[in-house]
């Protein structure tokens, strides 16, 4: 469904714990993105990567980290430094400059 | 950076009537303006987009208009149906797509179609 797979669908984090959200795409897209969605806030860009082994901070990168070791994969780690991590996280990808953005089905992260 | 404002936050219309959602953007360099529809708990889906070299685009019951001078763009849905109920997001990008530094989104409009 859409070629972008996010897992898990639901994730719970304990205090002081790092958690990693998975995003895999089989669309051969060069660019990948992570967005955070809070009720009434729209979607805010956390990190993006336009090519393997390169990534850039978005508007709200503090408390998050990413890697892009493979074209197909762009995992997001929510670190213990992120004090308010409860949100719906969306991964997206696109073929490249000038192309349309497609989203994964999202991961709902909650704090225990 | 770019800032996108979207209004209204909630819009309730009678089934069969038209709905209009408006967005403004701050950066005159933005040149790509997509609209996404998101149903509860699901992923946003692209429904229509417009680039800065055109003023209007239609796709069946959906149309988007762009006024570059005023830096605003609007989504028009005619003959609304129950399945149009969802949250709609506008967005803007300077990369003519998502393949630059991503999209800047508005905060969304919850469209409610009353039977």
PDB file of C-alpha atoms in Angstrom:
ATOM      1  CA  UNK A   1       0.000   0.000   0.000  1.00  0.00           C
ATOM      2  CA  UNK A   2       1.847   3.091  -1.243  1.00  0.00           C
ATOM      3  CA  UNK A   3       5.295   1.485  -1.071  1.00  0.00           C
ATOM      4  CA  UNK A   4       6.216   3.243   2.201  1.00  0.00           C
ATOM      5  CA  UNK A   5       6.053   1.070   5.305  1.00  0.00           C
ATOM      6  CA  UNK A   6       6.239   2.406   8.837  1.00  0.00           C
ATOM      7  CA  UNK A   7       6.537   0.245  11.918  1.00  0.00           C
ATOM      8  CA  UNK A   8       5.388  -0.207  14.521  1.00  0.00           C
ATOM      9  CA  UNK A   9       1.886   1.259  14.242  1.00  0.00           C
ATOM     10  CA  UNK A  10       1.855   1.980  18.007  1.00  0.00           C
ATOM     11  CA  UNK A  11       4.866   2.498  20.272  1.00  0.00           C
ATOM     12  CA  UNK A  12       5.219   3.259  23.970  1.00  0.00           C
ATOM     13  CA  UNK A  13       8.240   4.918  25.530  1.00  0.00           C
ATOM     14  CA  UNK A  14       9.344   4.874  29.152  1.00  0.00           C
ATOM     15  CA  UNK A  15      11.078   7.799  30.833  1.00  0.00           C
ATOM     16  CA  UNK A  16      14.740   8.054  29.827  1.00  0.00           C
ATOM     17  CA  UNK A  17      14.383   5.557  27.017  1.00  0.00           C
ATOM     18  CA  UNK A  18      15.381   5.975  23.380  1.00  0.00           C
ATOM     19  CA  UNK A  19      13.024   4.471  20.806  1.00  0.00           C
ATOM     20  CA  UNK A  20      13.440   3.973  17.063  1.00  0.00           C
ATOM     21  CA  UNK A  21      10.719   4.281  14.441  1.00  0.00           C
ATOM     22  CA  UNK A  22      11.208   2.397  11.209  1.00  0.00           C
ATOM     23  CA  UNK A  23      10.516   3.709   7.706  1.00  0.00           C
ATOM     24  CA  UNK A  24      11.168   1.633   4.599  1.00  0.00           C
ATOM     25  CA  UNK A  25      10.277   2.415   0.988  1.00  0.00           C
ATOM     26  CA  UNK A  26      10.494   0.317  -2.160  1.00  0.00           C
ATOM     27  CA  UNK A  27       9.672   3.148  -4.553  1.00  0.00           C
ATOM     28  CA  UNK A  28      13.309   3.900  -5.417  1.00  0.00           C
ATOM     29  CA  UNK A  29      12.794   7.421  -4.066  1.00  0.00           C
ATOM     30  CA  UNK A  30      15.876   9.506  -3.353  1.00  0.00           C
ATOM     31  CA  UNK A  31      14.376  11.886  -0.795  1.00  0.00           C
ATOM     32  CA  UNK A  32      12.866  10.881   2.556  1.00  0.00           C
ATOM     33  CA  UNK A  33      11.326  12.924   5.349  1.00  0.00           C
ATOM     34  CA  UNK A  34      10.064  12.674   8.920  1.00  0.00           C
ATOM     35  CA  UNK A  35       7.143  14.778  10.100  1.00  0.00           C
ATOM     36  CA  UNK A  36       5.564  15.091  13.528  1.00  0.00           C
ATOM     37  CA  UNK A  37       1.809  15.639  13.785  1.00  0.00           C
ATOM     38  CA  UNK A  38       0.132  17.046  16.902  1.00  0.00           C
ATOM     39  CA  UNK A  39      -3.590  17.806  17.134  1.00  0.00           C
ATOM     40  CA  UNK A  40      -4.293  21.275  15.768  1.00  0.00           C
ATOM     41  CA  UNK A  41      -0.647  21.793  14.788  1.00  0.00           C
ATOM     42  CA  UNK A  42      -0.454  20.401  11.320  1.00  0.00           C
ATOM     43  CA  UNK A  43       2.668  18.572  10.196  1.00  0.00           C
ATOM     44  CA  UNK A  44       6.109  19.797  11.253  1.00  0.00           C
ATOM     45  CA  UNK A  45       9.355  18.701   9.622  1.00  0.00           C
ATOM     46  CA  UNK A  46      11.849  16.910  11.882  1.00  0.00           C
ATOM     47  CA  UNK A  47      14.584  15.706   9.504  1.00  0.00           C
ATOM     48  CA  UNK A  48      14.992  15.072   5.806  1.00  0.00           C
ATOM     49  CA  UNK A  49      17.454  13.315   3.546  1.00  0.00           C
ATOM     50  CA  UNK A  50      17.930  13.914  -0.143  1.00  0.00           C
ATOM     51  CA  UNK A  51      20.550  11.224  -0.667  1.00  0.00           C
ATOM     52  CA  UNK A  52      22.149   8.272   1.084  1.00  0.00           C
ATOM     53  CA  UNK A  53      24.558   9.162   3.900  1.00  0.00           C
ATOM     54  CA  UNK A  54      23.304  12.744   4.037  1.00  0.00           C
ATOM     55  CA  UNK A  55      20.508  14.349   6.062  1.00  0.00           C
ATOM     56  CA  UNK A  56      19.446  17.779   7.227  1.00  0.00           C
ATOM     57  CA  UNK A  57      17.644  19.151  10.280  1.00  0.00           C
ATOM     58  CA  UNK A  58      14.106  20.374   9.845  1.00  0.00           C
ATOM     59  CA  UNK A  59      12.186  22.828  11.991  1.00  0.00           C
ATOM     60  CA  UNK A  60      11.968  20.689  15.161  1.00  0.00           C
ATOM     61  CA  UNK A  61      15.048  18.413  15.138  1.00  0.00           C
ATOM     62  CA  UNK A  62      15.970  18.787  18.827  1.00  0.00           C
ATOM     63  CA  UNK A  63      15.635  15.497  20.692  1.00  0.00           C
ATOM     64  CA  UNK A  64      15.609  13.402  17.505  1.00  0.00           C
ATOM     65  CA  UNK A  65      18.252  11.666  15.399  1.00  0.00           C
ATOM     66  CA  UNK A  66      18.234   9.877  12.036  1.00  0.00           C
ATOM     67  CA  UNK A  67      20.452   7.829   9.750  1.00  0.00           C
ATOM     68  CA  UNK A  68      20.369   7.109   6.029  1.00  0.00           C
ATOM     69  CA  UNK A  69      22.689   4.182   5.405  1.00  0.00           C
ATOM     70  CA  UNK A  70      20.509   2.717   2.668  1.00  0.00           C
ATOM     71  CA  UNK A  71      18.333   4.368   0.045  1.00  0.00           C
ATOM     72  CA  UNK A  72      15.320   2.357   1.184  1.00  0.00           C
ATOM     73  CA  UNK A  73      15.540   3.101   4.905  1.00  0.00           C
ATOM     74  CA  UNK A  74      15.331   6.232   7.039  1.00  0.00           C
ATOM     75  CA  UNK A  75      14.867   5.339  10.732  1.00  0.00           C
ATOM     76  CA  UNK A  76      14.052   8.005  13.318  1.00  0.00           C
ATOM     77  CA  UNK A  77      15.261   7.747  16.909  1.00  0.00           C
ATOM     78  CA  UNK A  78      13.353   9.660  19.561  1.00  0.00           C
ATOM     79  CA  UNK A  79      15.890  10.265  22.313  1.00  0.00           C
ATOM     80  CA  UNK A  80      15.378  10.847  26.019  1.00  0.00           C
ATOM     81  CA  UNK A  81      16.159  14.516  25.339  1.00  0.00           C
ATOM     82  CA  UNK A  82      12.775  14.865  23.626  1.00  0.00           C
ATOM     83  CA  UNK A  83      10.627  15.794  26.627  1.00  0.00           C
ATOM     84  CA  UNK A  84       7.263  15.749  24.872  1.00  0.00           C
ATOM     85  CA  UNK A  85       7.424  12.875  22.397  1.00  0.00           C
ATOM     86  CA  UNK A  86       3.741  11.919  22.325  1.00  0.00           C
ATOM     87  CA  UNK A  87       2.614  12.494  18.737  1.00  0.00           C
ATOM     88  CA  UNK A  88       1.773  10.838  15.428  1.00  0.00           C
ATOM     89  CA  UNK A  89       4.938  10.427  13.335  1.00  0.00           C
ATOM     90  CA  UNK A  90       4.752  10.325   9.560  1.00  0.00           C
ATOM     91  CA  UNK A  91       7.480   9.280   7.171  1.00  0.00           C
ATOM     92  CA  UNK A  92       7.341  10.463   3.563  1.00  0.00           C
ATOM     93  CA  UNK A  93       9.352  10.101   0.391  1.00  0.00           C
ATOM     94  CA  UNK A  94       9.555  11.474  -3.115  1.00  0.00           C
ATOM     95  CA  UNK A  95      11.468  10.700  -6.252  1.00  0.00           C
ATOM     96  CA  UNK A  96      13.415  13.925  -6.181  1.00  0.00           C
ATOM     97  CA  UNK A  97      13.310  17.585  -6.991  1.00  0.00           C
ATOM     98  CA  UNK A  98       9.989  18.652  -8.426  1.00  0.00           C
ATOM     99  CA  UNK A  99       8.221  15.386  -7.600  1.00  0.00           C
ATOM    100  CA  UNK A 100       5.239  14.711  -5.340  1.00  0.00           C
ATOM    101  CA  UNK A 101       5.439  13.648  -1.708  1.00  0.00           C
ATOM    102  CA  UNK A 102       3.939  10.341  -0.551  1.00  0.00           C
ATOM    103  CA  UNK A 103       3.345   9.386   3.092  1.00  0.00           C
ATOM    104  CA  UNK A 104       3.568   6.211   5.116  1.00  0.00           C
ATOM    105  CA  UNK A 105       0.740   5.124   7.411  1.00  0.00           C
ATOM    106  CA  UNK A 106       2.283   6.596  10.546  1.00  0.00           C
ATOM    107  CA  UNK A 107       3.406   5.564  14.034  1.00  0.00           C
ATOM    108  CA  UNK A 108       1.593   6.743  17.159  1.00  0.00           C
ATOM    109  CA  UNK A 109       4.133   7.236  19.951  1.00  0.00           C
ATOM    110  CA  UNK A 110       2.958   7.563  23.534  1.00  0.00           C
ATOM    111  CA  UNK A 111       4.743   7.924  26.866  1.00  0.00           C
ATOM    112  CA  UNK A 112       4.120   5.412  29.656  1.00  0.00           C
TER     113      UNK A 112
ATOM    114  CA  UNK B   1      11.576  30.267   6.491  1.00  0.00           C
ATOM    115  CA  UNK B   2       8.177  29.745   4.934  1.00  0.00           C
ATOM    116  CA  UNK B   3       5.010  30.225   7.009  1.00  0.00           C
ATOM    117  CA  UNK B   4       1.625  28.912   5.896  1.00  0.00           C
ATOM    118  CA  UNK B   5      -1.625  30.068   7.487  1.00  0.00           C
ATOM    119  CA  UNK B   6      -4.828  28.088   6.901  1.00  0.00           C
ATOM    120  CA  UNK B   7      -8.447  29.064   7.585  1.00  0.00           C
ATOM    121  CA  UNK B   8     -10.904  28.080   8.880  1.00  0.00           C
ATOM    122  CA  UNK B   9      -9.804  25.451  11.393  1.00  0.00           C
ATOM    123  CA  UNK B  10     -13.264  23.842  11.239  1.00  0.00           C
ATOM    124  CA  UNK B  11     -15.816  24.063   8.435  1.00  0.00           C
ATOM    125  CA  UNK B  12     -19.282  22.553   8.535  1.00  0.00           C
ATOM    126  CA  UNK B  13     -21.391  22.487   5.353  1.00  0.00           C
ATOM    127  CA  UNK B  14     -24.595  20.811   4.246  1.00  0.00           C
ATOM    128  CA  UNK B  15     -24.246  17.862   1.917  1.00  0.00           C
ATOM    129  CA  UNK B  16     -24.429  19.106  -1.654  1.00  0.00           C
ATOM    130  CA  UNK B  17     -23.153  22.592  -0.823  1.00  0.00           C
ATOM    131  CA  UNK B  18     -19.690  23.922  -1.677  1.00  0.00           C
ATOM    132  CA  UNK B  19     -16.729  24.234   0.697  1.00  0.00           C
ATOM    133  CA  UNK B  20     -13.812  26.651   0.427  1.00  0.00           C
ATOM    134  CA  UNK B  21     -10.580  26.473   2.429  1.00  0.00           C
ATOM    135  CA  UNK B  22      -8.052  29.295   2.212  1.00  0.00           C
ATOM    136  CA  UNK B  23      -4.292  29.458   2.777  1.00  0.00           C
ATOM    137  CA  UNK B  24      -1.728  32.222   2.707  1.00  0.00           C
ATOM    138  CA  UNK B  25       2.039  31.853   2.461  1.00  0.00           C
ATOM    139  CA  UNK B  26       4.861  34.192   3.353  1.00  0.00           C
ATOM    140  CA  UNK B  27       7.731  33.442   0.979  1.00  0.00           C
ATOM    141  CA  UNK B  28       7.276  34.733  -2.558  1.00  0.00           C
ATOM    142  CA  UNK B  29       9.839  32.154  -3.730  1.00  0.00           C
ATOM    143  CA  UNK B  30       7.407  29.293  -3.032  1.00  0.00           C
ATOM    144  CA  UNK B  31       6.276  27.731  -6.282  1.00  0.00           C
ATOM    145  CA  UNK B  32       4.432  24.504  -5.448  1.00  0.00           C
ATOM    146  CA  UNK B  33       1.174  24.258  -3.513  1.00  0.00           C
ATOM    147  CA  UNK B  34      -0.338  20.823  -2.797  1.00  0.00           C
ATOM    148  CA  UNK B  35      -3.464  19.911  -0.848  1.00  0.00           C
ATOM    149  CA  UNK B  36      -3.684  16.764   1.254  1.00  0.00           C
ATOM    150  CA  UNK B  37      -6.719  14.987   2.685  1.00  0.00           C
ATOM    151  CA  UNK B  38      -6.319  12.999   5.900  1.00  0.00           C
ATOM    152  CA  UNK B  39      -8.985  10.732   7.330  1.00  0.00           C
ATOM    153  CA  UNK B  40      -8.864   9.905  11.030  1.00  0.00           C
ATOM    154  CA  UNK B  41      -5.809   7.800  11.932  1.00  0.00           C
ATOM    155  CA  UNK B  42      -4.679   7.482   8.325  1.00  0.00           C
ATOM    156  CA  UNK B  43      -1.928   8.900   6.163  1.00  0.00           C
ATOM    157  CA  UNK B  44      -2.333  12.206   4.294  1.00  0.00           C
ATOM    158  CA  UNK B  45      -3.229  11.655   0.651  1.00  0.00           C
ATOM    159  CA  UNK B  46      -2.445  14.155  -2.107  1.00  0.00           C
ATOM    160  CA  UNK B  47      -5.712  15.275  -3.722  1.00  0.00           C
ATOM    161  CA  UNK B  48      -4.603  18.130  -5.968  1.00  0.00           C
ATOM    162  CA  UNK B  49      -1.629  20.423  -6.455  1.00  0.00           C
ATOM    163  CA  UNK B  50      -0.783  23.562  -8.372  1.00  0.00           C
ATOM    164  CA  UNK B  51       2.458  25.116  -9.514  1.00  0.00           C
ATOM    165  CA  UNK B  52       3.128  28.830  -9.649  1.00  0.00           C
ATOM    166  CA  UNK B  53       2.924  29.060 -13.441  1.00  0.00           C
ATOM    167  CA  UNK B  54      -0.864  28.484 -13.445  1.00  0.00           C
ATOM    168  CA  UNK B  55      -3.726  30.257 -11.677  1.00  0.00           C
ATOM    169  CA  UNK B  56      -6.300  27.472 -11.439  1.00  0.00           C
ATOM    170  CA  UNK B  57      -6.546  23.712 -11.700  1.00  0.00           C
ATOM    171  CA  UNK B  58      -9.598  21.443 -11.595  1.00  0.00           C
ATOM    172  CA  UNK B  59     -10.146  17.745 -11.020  1.00  0.00           C
ATOM    173  CA  UNK B  60     -13.825  16.750 -11.066  1.00  0.00           C
ATOM    174  CA  UNK B  61     -15.402  18.301  -7.928  1.00  0.00           C
ATOM    175  CA  UNK B  62     -12.138  19.734  -6.633  1.00  0.00           C
ATOM    176  CA  UNK B  63     -10.398  22.912  -7.767  1.00  0.00           C
ATOM    177  CA  UNK B  64      -7.478  24.972  -6.520  1.00  0.00           C
ATOM    178  CA  UNK B  65      -6.838  28.644  -7.262  1.00  0.00           C
ATOM    179  CA  UNK B  66      -3.602  30.544  -6.767  1.00  0.00           C
ATOM    180  CA  UNK B  67      -3.044  34.308  -6.464  1.00  0.00           C
ATOM    181  CA  UNK B  68       0.709  34.860  -6.499  1.00  0.00           C
ATOM    182  CA  UNK B  69       0.435  38.609  -6.029  1.00  0.00           C
ATOM    183  CA  UNK B  70      -1.570  38.241  -2.846  1.00  0.00           C
ATOM    184  CA  UNK B  71       0.289  35.051  -1.844  1.00  0.00           C
ATOM    185  CA  UNK B  72      -2.808  33.009  -1.209  1.00  0.00           C
ATOM    186  CA  UNK B  73      -4.366  29.855  -2.599  1.00  0.00           C
ATOM    187  CA  UNK B  74      -7.690  28.132  -2.019  1.00  0.00           C
ATOM    188  CA  UNK B  75      -9.295  24.707  -2.249  1.00  0.00           C
ATOM    189  CA  UNK B  76     -12.841  24.517  -3.595  1.00  0.00           C
ATOM    190  CA  UNK B  77     -14.986  21.414  -3.235  1.00  0.00           C
ATOM    191  CA  UNK B  78     -18.350  21.442  -4.999  1.00  0.00           C
ATOM    192  CA  UNK B  79     -21.372  19.172  -4.451  1.00  0.00           C
ATOM    193  CA  UNK B  80     -19.930  17.924  -1.169  1.00  0.00           C
ATOM    194  CA  UNK B  81     -20.557  14.322  -0.158  1.00  0.00           C
ATOM    195  CA  UNK B  82     -20.242  12.496   3.205  1.00  0.00           C
ATOM    196  CA  UNK B  83     -16.933  10.935   2.129  1.00  0.00           C
ATOM    197  CA  UNK B  84     -15.452  14.437   1.825  1.00  0.00           C
ATOM    198  CA  UNK B  85     -15.457  14.654   5.647  1.00  0.00           C
ATOM    199  CA  UNK B  86     -11.778  14.734   6.709  1.00  0.00           C
ATOM    200  CA  UNK B  87      -8.969  17.072   7.680  1.00  0.00           C
ATOM    201  CA  UNK B  88      -7.485  18.997   4.765  1.00  0.00           C
ATOM    202  CA  UNK B  89      -3.962  20.435   4.780  1.00  0.00           C
ATOM    203  CA  UNK B  90      -2.486  22.985   2.450  1.00  0.00           C
ATOM    204  CA  UNK B  91       1.275  23.220   1.966  1.00  0.00           C
ATOM    205  CA  UNK B  92       3.903  25.252   0.183  1.00  0.00           C
ATOM    206  CA  UNK B  93       7.369  24.520  -1.103  1.00  0.00           C
ATOM    207  CA  UNK B  94      10.156  26.403  -2.811  1.00  0.00           C
ATOM    208  CA  UNK B  95      11.378  23.204  -4.385  1.00  0.00           C
ATOM    209  CA  UNK B  96       8.505  22.767  -6.806  1.00  0.00           C
ATOM    210  CA  UNK B  97       7.688  19.531  -5.027  1.00  0.00           C
ATOM    211  CA  UNK B  98       8.780  17.676  -1.941  1.00  0.00           C
ATOM    212  CA  UNK B  99      12.258  16.966  -3.226  1.00  0.00           C
ATOM    213  CA  UNK B 100      14.025  19.999  -1.833  1.00  0.00           C
ATOM    214  CA  UNK B 101      13.710  20.778   1.868  1.00  0.00           C
ATOM    215  CA  UNK B 102      10.218  19.382   2.249  1.00  0.00           C
ATOM    216  CA  UNK B 103       6.829  21.020   2.486  1.00  0.00           C
ATOM    217  CA  UNK B 104       5.621  23.621   4.995  1.00  0.00           C
ATOM    218  CA  UNK B 105       2.079  22.731   6.051  1.00  0.00           C
ATOM    219  CA  UNK B 106      -0.868  24.740   7.314  1.00  0.00           C
ATOM    220  CA  UNK B 107      -2.487  23.590  10.556  1.00  0.00           C
ATOM    221  CA  UNK B 108      -5.378  21.893   8.817  1.00  0.00           C
ATOM    222  CA  UNK B 109      -9.121  22.346   8.334  1.00  0.00           C
ATOM    223  CA  UNK B 110     -11.580  19.832   9.726  1.00  0.00           C
ATOM    224  CA  UNK B 111     -14.324  19.621   7.106  1.00  0.00           C
ATOM    225  CA  UNK B 112     -17.631  18.246   8.351  1.00  0.00           C
ATOM    226  CA  UNK B 113     -20.367  17.361   5.860  1.00  0.00           C
ATOM    227  CA  UNK B 114     -23.789  17.515   7.478  1.00  0.00           C
ATOM    228  CA  UNK B 115     -26.398  15.111   6.046  1.00  0.00           C
TER     229      UNK B 115
END
